[in-house]
């Protein structure tokens, strides 16, 4: 945990590959979350896939990627947490409405105009009603939650903050 | 007739419980609890299995006999709760290490 | 001595698990499937989702999912409080 030397990550090859891999990972996670009503997966799986970008960057760049913005680190983390709170509230409203409304939003609007054919079919993206929106909300919440947990578990154990926690313990 | 997944559930639960009983490192205890949780997930999935059935998804389904969907939904819930529990226990382990400088659960008592 | 007690407890629990699994109903033939058959028959016209598991998670048991996300959210809040909530 305390290595003693500055943790600046791995070689530039790994950093470049991490940069290149971040976009396909995010795209694939978004695809899994959006197609949750057609294919295996859903908001939780897609959110977990996108949240691996945080672990990938922490493994590739080391803790210095957070220390570089150390003054604004806490505020950015709190911003992430607020986004998670907002997605959570949206999920509350949407899930309540979807529980009490019967096929809410299905074949109604511009995106949801397709009704699902019964039985075995090929699957259309716009046929899910409100379920893709709920998948995206859950995916956003899971992305923020797991990323914040990974960042907090792996990064915030050095520096002034751990001194404040440790100093409070020894008194 | 005892199915093979139930045997796997027994093996996984015994692995986790033996690690819980004989290991004192907190990280290993957390790993043992997660192994037990995975065994419970496997048990839930295997209770909902019907012979010669497909996954309960209608997109290009190979056949219309499907396995039970409710245990799979509850397993999804269980996976996320396992993840939350493991993350919280790991943070408690880090906090324990910061306070006492060790991860041995037998060295210190939490209260006293 | 204590190791022997723990090993004995493990053996007893192994016997208990074996008994429990031997007395459970047989694999790959569940007994009562009325609710799940209803979900499979009616999930498409009631929720508009091809994936029956998704329709169970997000429509029939949406409040369950709400509690699940509450658990995840409060766990992250707990980690947040543990690590950086104590700044003075």
CSV table of C-alpha atoms in Angstrom, one decimal:
chain,number,residue,atom,x,y,z
A,1,UNK,CA,0.0,0.0,0.0
A,2,UNK,CA,2.7,2.4,1.0
A,3,UNK,CA,5.4,1.8,-1.6
A,4,UNK,CA,7.5,4.8,-0.6
A,5,UNK,CA,8.4,6.0,-4.0
A,6,UNK,CA,6.3,8.1,-6.4
A,7,UNK,CA,3.7,6.0,-8.2
A,8,UNK,CA,3.8,7.3,-11.7
A,9,UNK,CA,2.3,4.3,-13.6
A,10,UNK,CA,3.6,2.0,-16.2
A,11,UNK,CA,5.4,2.5,-19.5
A,12,UNK,CA,4.2,4.9,-22.3
A,13,UNK,CA,3.2,1.9,-24.4
A,14,UNK,CA,0.6,0.9,-21.7
A,15,UNK,CA,-0.5,4.5,-21.4
A,16,UNK,CA,-1.1,4.8,-25.1
A,17,UNK,CA,-3.0,1.5,-25.3
A,18,UNK,CA,-5.1,2.6,-22.3
A,19,UNK,CA,-6.0,5.8,-24.2
A,20,UNK,CA,-6.8,3.8,-27.3
A,21,UNK,CA,-8.9,1.2,-25.4
A,22,UNK,CA,-11.0,3.7,-23.4
A,23,UNK,CA,-13.2,4.7,-26.3
A,24,UNK,CA,-14.1,1.1,-27.4
A,25,UNK,CA,-14.8,0.1,-23.8
A,26,UNK,CA,-17.1,3.1,-23.3
A,27,UNK,CA,-18.9,2.4,-26.6
A,28,UNK,CA,-19.4,-1.2,-25.8
A,29,UNK,CA,-20.7,-0.4,-22.3
A,30,UNK,CA,-23.1,2.1,-23.7
A,31,UNK,CA,-24.2,-0.5,-26.3
A,32,UNK,CA,-24.8,-3.1,-23.6
A,33,UNK,CA,-26.8,-0.6,-21.5
A,34,UNK,CA,-28.9,0.7,-24.3
A,35,UNK,CA,-29.7,-2.7,-25.7
A,36,UNK,CA,-30.7,-4.2,-22.4
A,37,UNK,CA,-34.2,-4.9,-23.5
A,38,UNK,CA,-33.1,-6.9,-26.6
A,39,UNK,CA,-29.9,-8.7,-25.7
A,40,UNK,CA,-28.3,-10.1,-22.5
A,41,UNK,CA,-26.9,-7.3,-20.3
A,42,UNK,CA,-28.6,-4.2,-19.1
A,43,UNK,CA,-27.8,-1.2,-17.0
A,44,UNK,CA,-25.8,-3.0,-14.4
A,45,UNK,CA,-23.6,-4.9,-16.8
A,46,UNK,CA,-23.0,-1.9,-19.0
A,47,UNK,CA,-22.3,0.4,-16.1
A,48,UNK,CA,-19.8,-2.1,-14.7
A,49,UNK,CA,-18.1,-2.3,-18.2
A,50,UNK,CA,-17.8,1.5,-18.4
A,51,UNK,CA,-16.5,1.7,-14.8
A,52,UNK,CA,-13.5,-0.5,-15.7
A,53,UNK,CA,-12.1,2.6,-17.5
A,54,UNK,CA,-11.4,4.1,-14.1
A,55,UNK,CA,-9.5,0.9,-13.0
A,56,UNK,CA,-7.7,0.8,-16.4
A,57,UNK,CA,-6.5,4.4,-16.1
A,58,UNK,CA,-5.5,3.9,-12.5
A,59,UNK,CA,-3.5,0.8,-13.5
A,60,UNK,CA,-1.9,2.5,-16.4
A,61,UNK,CA,-1.1,6.0,-15.1
A,62,UNK,CA,-0.8,5.3,-11.4
A,63,UNK,CA,-2.0,7.6,-8.7
A,64,UNK,CA,-0.4,10.6,-10.3
A,65,UNK,CA,-3.4,11.0,-12.6
A,66,UNK,CA,-5.4,12.0,-9.6
A,67,UNK,CA,-2.6,13.9,-7.8
A,68,UNK,CA,-2.1,16.1,-10.8
A,69,UNK,CA,-5.5,17.7,-10.1
A,70,UNK,CA,-5.1,17.3,-6.4
A,71,UNK,CA,-6.6,20.7,-5.5
A,72,UNK,CA,-9.7,19.9,-7.5
A,73,UNK,CA,-9.9,16.2,-6.8
A,74,UNK,CA,-12.4,16.3,-4.0
A,75,UNK,CA,-14.6,18.8,-5.8
A,76,UNK,CA,-14.6,16.6,-8.9
A,77,UNK,CA,-15.4,13.5,-6.9
A,78,UNK,CA,-18.2,15.3,-5.3
A,79,UNK,CA,-19.4,16.3,-8.7
A,80,UNK,CA,-19.4,12.7,-9.7
A,81,UNK,CA,-21.4,11.9,-6.6
A,82,UNK,CA,-23.9,14.6,-7.3
A,83,UNK,CA,-24.4,13.2,-10.8
A,84,UNK,CA,-25.0,9.8,-9.2
A,85,UNK,CA,-27.6,11.4,-6.9
A,86,UNK,CA,-29.3,13.0,-9.9
A,87,UNK,CA,-29.4,9.8,-11.9
A,88,UNK,CA,-30.8,8.1,-8.8
A,89,UNK,CA,-33.6,10.6,-8.5
A,90,UNK,CA,-34.4,10.2,-12.1
A,91,UNK,CA,-34.5,6.5,-11.6
A,92,UNK,CA,-36.9,6.9,-8.7
A,93,UNK,CA,-39.4,8.9,-10.8
A,94,UNK,CA,-39.0,6.7,-13.9
A,95,UNK,CA,-39.4,3.5,-12.1
A,96,UNK,CA,-42.4,4.6,-10.1
A,97,UNK,CA,-44.1,5.8,-13.3
A,98,UNK,CA,-43.2,2.5,-15.1
A,99,UNK,CA,-44.6,0.5,-12.2
A,100,UNK,CA,-47.9,2.2,-12.3
A,101,UNK,CA,-48.3,2.9,-16.0
A,102,UNK,CA,-48.9,0.1,-18.4
A,103,UNK,CA,-46.4,0.1,-21.3
A,104,UNK,CA,-45.7,3.8,-20.7
A,105,UNK,CA,-44.1,5.6,-23.6
A,106,UNK,CA,-44.3,2.5,-25.9
A,107,UNK,CA,-45.4,3.4,-29.5
A,108,UNK,CA,-46.0,7.0,-28.5
A,109,UNK,CA,-43.3,9.4,-29.7
A,110,UNK,CA,-40.5,10.0,-32.1
A,111,UNK,CA,-38.2,7.4,-30.8
A,112,UNK,CA,-40.7,4.9,-29.3
A,113,UNK,CA,-43.0,4.7,-32.3
A,114,UNK,CA,-42.3,1.0,-32.9
A,115,UNK,CA,-44.4,-1.5,-31.0
A,116,UNK,CA,-42.7,-4.8,-30.2
A,117,UNK,CA,-43.8,-7.8,-32.3
A,118,UNK,CA,-44.9,-10.7,-30.2
A,119,UNK,CA,-43.2,-14.0,-30.3
A,120,UNK,CA,-39.7,-14.5,-31.7
A,121,UNK,CA,-38.4,-11.5,-33.6
A,122,UNK,CA,-35.3,-9.8,-34.7
A,123,UNK,CA,-35.6,-6.9,-32.2
A,124,UNK,CA,-35.9,-3.2,-32.9
A,125,UNK,CA,-34.2,-0.7,-30.7
A,126,UNK,CA,-37.1,1.7,-30.2
A,127,UNK,CA,-39.6,-1.0,-29.1
A,128,UNK,CA,-38.8,-1.0,-25.4
A,129,UNK,CA,-40.9,1.8,-24.1
A,130,UNK,CA,-39.3,3.3,-21.0
A,131,UNK,CA,-37.0,0.4,-20.3
A,132,UNK,CA,-34.0,1.8,-22.3
A,133,UNK,CA,-34.3,5.0,-20.3
A,134,UNK,CA,-34.3,3.1,-17.1
A,135,UNK,CA,-31.4,1.1,-18.3
A,136,UNK,CA,-29.4,4.2,-19.0
A,137,UNK,CA,-30.3,5.8,-15.6
A,138,UNK,CA,-29.2,2.6,-13.8
A,139,UNK,CA,-26.1,2.5,-16.0
A,140,UNK,CA,-25.2,6.1,-15.1
A,141,UNK,CA,-25.7,5.3,-11.4
A,142,UNK,CA,-23.6,2.2,-11.5
A,143,UNK,CA,-20.8,3.9,-13.5
A,144,UNK,CA,-20.6,6.7,-10.9
A,145,UNK,CA,-20.8,4.4,-8.0
A,146,UNK,CA,-18.2,1.8,-9.1
A,147,UNK,CA,-15.8,4.5,-10.4
A,148,UNK,CA,-16.1,6.4,-7.2
A,149,UNK,CA,-15.6,3.3,-5.1
A,150,UNK,CA,-12.5,2.2,-7.2
A,151,UNK,CA,-11.0,5.7,-7.1
A,152,UNK,CA,-11.6,6.0,-3.3
A,153,UNK,CA,-10.3,2.6,-2.6
A,154,UNK,CA,-7.1,2.9,-4.7
A,155,UNK,CA,-6.1,6.5,-4.6
A,156,UNK,CA,-7.2,8.3,-1.4
A,157,UNK,CA,-4.8,6.7,1.0
A,158,UNK,CA,-1.9,9.1,0.9
A,159,UNK,CA,-1.3,12.8,1.4
A,160,UNK,CA,-2.9,15.2,3.7
A,161,UNK,CA,-6.2,13.4,3.8
A,162,UNK,CA,-4.8,10.2,5.3
A,163,UNK,CA,-2.8,12.3,7.7
A,164,UNK,CA,-5.9,13.9,8.9
A,165,UNK,CA,-7.6,10.5,9.3
A,166,UNK,CA,-4.5,9.0,11.0
A,167,UNK,CA,-4.0,12.0,13.3
A,168,UNK,CA,-7.6,11.8,14.4
A,169,UNK,CA,-7.0,8.2,15.3
A,170,UNK,CA,-3.9,8.6,17.4
A,171,UNK,CA,-5.3,11.3,19.6
B,1,UNK,CA,-30.4,-37.3,-8.6
B,2,UNK,CA,-28.1,-34.5,-7.5
B,3,UNK,CA,-27.2,-32.1,-10.3
B,4,UNK,CA,-23.6,-31.1,-10.9
B,5,UNK,CA,-24.2,-27.4,-10.1
B,6,UNK,CA,-25.3,-28.3,-6.7
B,7,UNK,CA,-22.1,-30.2,-6.1
B,8,UNK,CA,-20.2,-27.1,-7.3
B,9,UNK,CA,-22.3,-25.0,-4.9
B,10,UNK,CA,-21.2,-27.3,-2.0
B,11,UNK,CA,-17.6,-27.1,-3.0
B,12,UNK,CA,-17.6,-23.3,-3.3
B,13,UNK,CA,-19.4,-22.8,0.0
B,14,UNK,CA,-16.9,-25.2,1.7
B,15,UNK,CA,-14.0,-23.3,0.2
B,16,UNK,CA,-15.3,-20.0,1.4
B,17,UNK,CA,-16.1,-21.3,4.9
B,18,UNK,CA,-12.7,-23.0,5.3
B,19,UNK,CA,-11.1,-19.7,4.4
B,20,UNK,CA,-13.3,-17.9,6.9
B,21,UNK,CA,-12.4,-20.4,9.6
B,22,UNK,CA,-8.7,-20.8,9.1
B,23,UNK,CA,-7.5,-17.5,7.7
B,24,UNK,CA,-7.0,-14.3,9.6
B,25,UNK,CA,-6.1,-11.9,6.9
B,26,UNK,CA,-8.9,-9.5,6.3
B,27,UNK,CA,-8.5,-9.4,2.5
B,28,UNK,CA,-8.8,-13.2,2.5
B,29,UNK,CA,-11.9,-13.0,4.7
B,30,UNK,CA,-13.5,-10.6,2.2
B,31,UNK,CA,-12.6,-12.9,-0.7
B,32,UNK,CA,-14.1,-15.8,1.2
B,33,UNK,CA,-17.4,-13.9,1.7
B,34,UNK,CA,-17.4,-13.0,-2.0
B,35,UNK,CA,-16.9,-16.7,-2.9
B,36,UNK,CA,-19.8,-17.7,-0.7
B,37,UNK,CA,-21.9,-15.1,-2.4
B,38,UNK,CA,-21.0,-16.4,-5.8
B,39,UNK,CA,-22.0,-19.9,-4.6
B,40,UNK,CA,-25.4,-18.6,-3.6
B,41,UNK,CA,-25.7,-16.9,-7.0
B,42,UNK,CA,-24.9,-20.2,-8.7
B,43,UNK,CA,-27.5,-22.0,-6.5
B,44,UNK,CA,-30.2,-19.4,-7.5
B,45,UNK,CA,-29.4,-19.8,-11.2
B,46,UNK,CA,-29.4,-23.6,-11.0
B,47,UNK,CA,-32.8,-23.7,-9.3
B,48,UNK,CA,-34.4,-21.9,-12.2
B,49,UNK,CA,-33.0,-24.2,-14.9
B,50,UNK,CA,-35.3,-26.2,-17.0
B,51,UNK,CA,-34.0,-29.0,-19.2
B,52,UNK,CA,-33.7,-28.3,-22.9
B,53,UNK,CA,-34.5,-24.6,-22.7
B,54,UNK,CA,-33.2,-21.4,-24.0
B,55,UNK,CA,-32.4,-18.1,-22.3
B,56,UNK,CA,-35.5,-16.1,-21.7
B,57,UNK,CA,-34.9,-13.6,-24.6
B,58,UNK,CA,-37.1,-13.4,-27.6
B,59,UNK,CA,-34.6,-11.7,-29.9
B,60,UNK,CA,-33.7,-14.5,-32.4
B,61,UNK,CA,-34.7,-17.1,-29.9
B,62,UNK,CA,-33.7,-20.6,-30.9
B,63,UNK,CA,-36.7,-22.2,-29.2
B,64,UNK,CA,-39.7,-21.0,-27.2
B,65,UNK,CA,-39.2,-23.2,-24.1
B,66,UNK,CA,-37.4,-20.9,-21.7
B,67,UNK,CA,-35.8,-21.2,-18.3
B,68,UNK,CA,-37.3,-19.4,-15.4
B,69,UNK,CA,-36.6,-15.6,-15.5
B,70,UNK,CA,-37.3,-14.7,-11.9
B,71,UNK,CA,-34.3,-16.4,-10.3
B,72,UNK,CA,-32.1,-14.7,-12.9
B,73,UNK,CA,-33.5,-11.3,-12.0
B,74,UNK,CA,-33.0,-12.0,-8.3
B,75,UNK,CA,-29.4,-13.1,-9.0
B,76,UNK,CA,-28.8,-9.7,-10.7
B,77,UNK,CA,-29.9,-8.1,-7.5
B,78,UNK,CA,-27.7,-10.4,-5.5
B,79,UNK,CA,-24.7,-9.6,-7.6
B,80,UNK,CA,-25.0,-5.9,-7.1
B,81,UNK,CA,-25.5,-6.3,-3.3
B,82,UNK,CA,-22.5,-8.6,-3.1
B,83,UNK,CA,-20.4,-5.9,-4.9
B,84,UNK,CA,-21.6,-3.2,-2.5
B,85,UNK,CA,-20.9,-5.4,0.5
B,86,UNK,CA,-17.4,-6.3,-0.7
B,87,UNK,CA,-16.5,-2.7,-1.5
B,88,UNK,CA,-17.7,-1.5,1.9
B,89,UNK,CA,-15.7,-4.3,3.7
B,90,UNK,CA,-12.6,-3.5,1.7
B,91,UNK,CA,-12.8,0.1,2.8
B,92,UNK,CA,-13.3,-1.1,6.4
B,93,UNK,CA,-10.1,-3.2,6.0
B,94,UNK,CA,-8.2,-0.2,4.7
B,95,UNK,CA,-9.4,1.8,7.6
B,96,UNK,CA,-8.4,-1.0,10.0
B,97,UNK,CA,-4.9,-1.0,8.5
B,98,UNK,CA,-4.6,2.7,8.9
B,99,UNK,CA,-5.6,2.6,12.6
B,100,UNK,CA,-3.7,-0.5,13.7
B,101,UNK,CA,-1.0,-1.1,11.1
B,102,UNK,CA,-2.0,-4.7,10.5
B,103,UNK,CA,-4.5,-6.7,8.6
B,104,UNK,CA,-4.6,-9.6,11.1
B,105,UNK,CA,-8.1,-9.9,12.4
B,106,UNK,CA,-6.8,-11.9,15.5
B,107,UNK,CA,-4.3,-9.3,16.7
B,108,UNK,CA,-6.8,-6.6,17.6
B,109,UNK,CA,-10.4,-6.5,18.6
B,110,UNK,CA,-12.5,-3.9,17.0
B,111,UNK,CA,-14.2,-2.9,20.3
B,112,UNK,CA,-11.8,-2.8,23.2
C,1,UNK,CA,-7.1,-27.8,19.7
C,2,UNK,CA,-8.9,-24.8,18.3
C,3,UNK,CA,-8.0,-25.9,14.8
C,4,UNK,CA,-9.6,-29.3,15.6
C,5,UNK,CA,-12.8,-27.6,16.7
C,6,UNK,CA,-12.9,-25.5,13.5
C,7,UNK,CA,-12.3,-28.6,11.3
C,8,UNK,CA,-15.0,-30.4,13.1
C,9,UNK,CA,-17.4,-27.6,12.5
C,10,UNK,CA,-16.4,-27.6,8.8
C,11,UNK,CA,-17.1,-31.4,8.6
C,12,UNK,CA,-20.5,-31.1,10.3
C,13,UNK,CA,-21.4,-28.3,8.0
C,14,UNK,CA,-20.3,-30.4,5.0
C,15,UNK,CA,-22.7,-33.1,6.1
C,16,UNK,CA,-25.5,-30.6,6.6
C,17,UNK,CA,-25.0,-29.2,3.1
C,18,UNK,CA,-24.9,-32.6,1.5
C,19,UNK,CA,-28.1,-33.6,3.3
C,20,UNK,CA,-29.7,-30.3,2.2
C,21,UNK,CA,-28.7,-30.8,-1.4
C,22,UNK,CA,-29.8,-34.4,-1.4
C,23,UNK,CA,-33.2,-33.4,-0.2
C,24,UNK,CA,-33.8,-30.6,-2.6
C,25,UNK,CA,-35.9,-31.2,-5.6
C,26,UNK,CA,-34.0,-32.7,-8.6
C,27,UNK,CA,-32.0,-30.5,-10.9
C,28,UNK,CA,-33.4,-29.2,-14.2
C,29,UNK,CA,-37.1,-29.8,-13.4
C,30,UNK,CA,-38.5,-27.1,-11.2
C,31,UNK,CA,-41.9,-27.8,-9.6
C,32,UNK,CA,-44.0,-24.7,-9.6
C,33,UNK,CA,-43.5,-22.6,-12.7
C,34,UNK,CA,-46.8,-20.7,-12.9
C,35,UNK,CA,-45.4,-17.2,-12.2
C,36,UNK,CA,-42.5,-17.6,-14.6
C,37,UNK,CA,-44.7,-19.0,-17.3
C,38,UNK,CA,-47.0,-16.0,-16.9
C,39,UNK,CA,-43.9,-13.7,-17.2
C,40,UNK,CA,-42.7,-15.6,-20.4
C,41,UNK,CA,-46.2,-15.5,-21.9
C,42,UNK,CA,-47.1,-11.9,-21.2
C,43,UNK,CA,-43.8,-10.0,-20.8
C,44,UNK,CA,-43.8,-8.7,-24.4
C,45,UNK,CA,-47.3,-7.4,-24.6
C,46,UNK,CA,-47.3,-6.0,-21.0
C,47,UNK,CA,-43.8,-4.4,-20.9
C,48,UNK,CA,-42.7,-4.2,-24.5
C,49,UNK,CA,-39.3,-5.9,-23.8
C,50,UNK,CA,-37.9,-8.8,-25.6
C,51,UNK,CA,-35.7,-9.7,-22.7
C,52,UNK,CA,-37.9,-11.3,-20.0
C,53,UNK,CA,-35.2,-10.8,-17.3
C,54,UNK,CA,-35.1,-7.1,-18.0
C,55,UNK,CA,-38.9,-6.9,-17.9
C,56,UNK,CA,-38.9,-8.6,-14.6
C,57,UNK,CA,-36.1,-6.4,-13.2
C,58,UNK,CA,-37.4,-3.1,-14.5
C,59,UNK,CA,-41.1,-3.5,-14.7
C,60,UNK,CA,-42.6,-6.2,-12.5
C,61,UNK,CA,-40.1,-5.8,-9.7
C,62,UNK,CA,-39.0,-2.2,-10.3
C,63,UNK,CA,-39.3,-1.3,-6.6
C,64,UNK,CA,-36.9,-4.2,-5.9
C,65,UNK,CA,-34.5,-2.7,-8.3
C,66,UNK,CA,-35.0,0.7,-6.6
C,67,UNK,CA,-34.0,-0.9,-3.3
C,68,UNK,CA,-31.0,-2.5,-4.9
C,69,UNK,CA,-29.7,0.8,-6.3
C,70,UNK,CA,-30.3,2.3,-2.9
C,71,UNK,CA,-28.1,-0.4,-1.4
C,72,UNK,CA,-25.3,0.4,-4.0
C,73,UNK,CA,-25.7,4.1,-3.5
C,74,UNK,CA,-25.5,3.9,0.3
C,75,UNK,CA,-22.5,1.7,0.1
C,76,UNK,CA,-20.7,4.3,-2.0
C,77,UNK,CA,-21.8,7.0,0.4
C,78,UNK,CA,-20.3,4.9,3.2
C,79,UNK,CA,-17.0,4.6,1.4
C,80,UNK,CA,-17.1,8.3,0.7
C,81,UNK,CA,-17.7,9.0,4.4
C,82,UNK,CA,-15.0,6.7,5.5
C,83,UNK,CA,-12.3,8.1,3.3
C,84,UNK,CA,-12.9,11.8,2.8
C,85,UNK,CA,-15.8,12.7,4.9
C,86,UNK,CA,-13.7,13.5,7.9
C,87,UNK,CA,-11.9,16.5,6.7
C,88,UNK,CA,-11.6,19.3,9.2
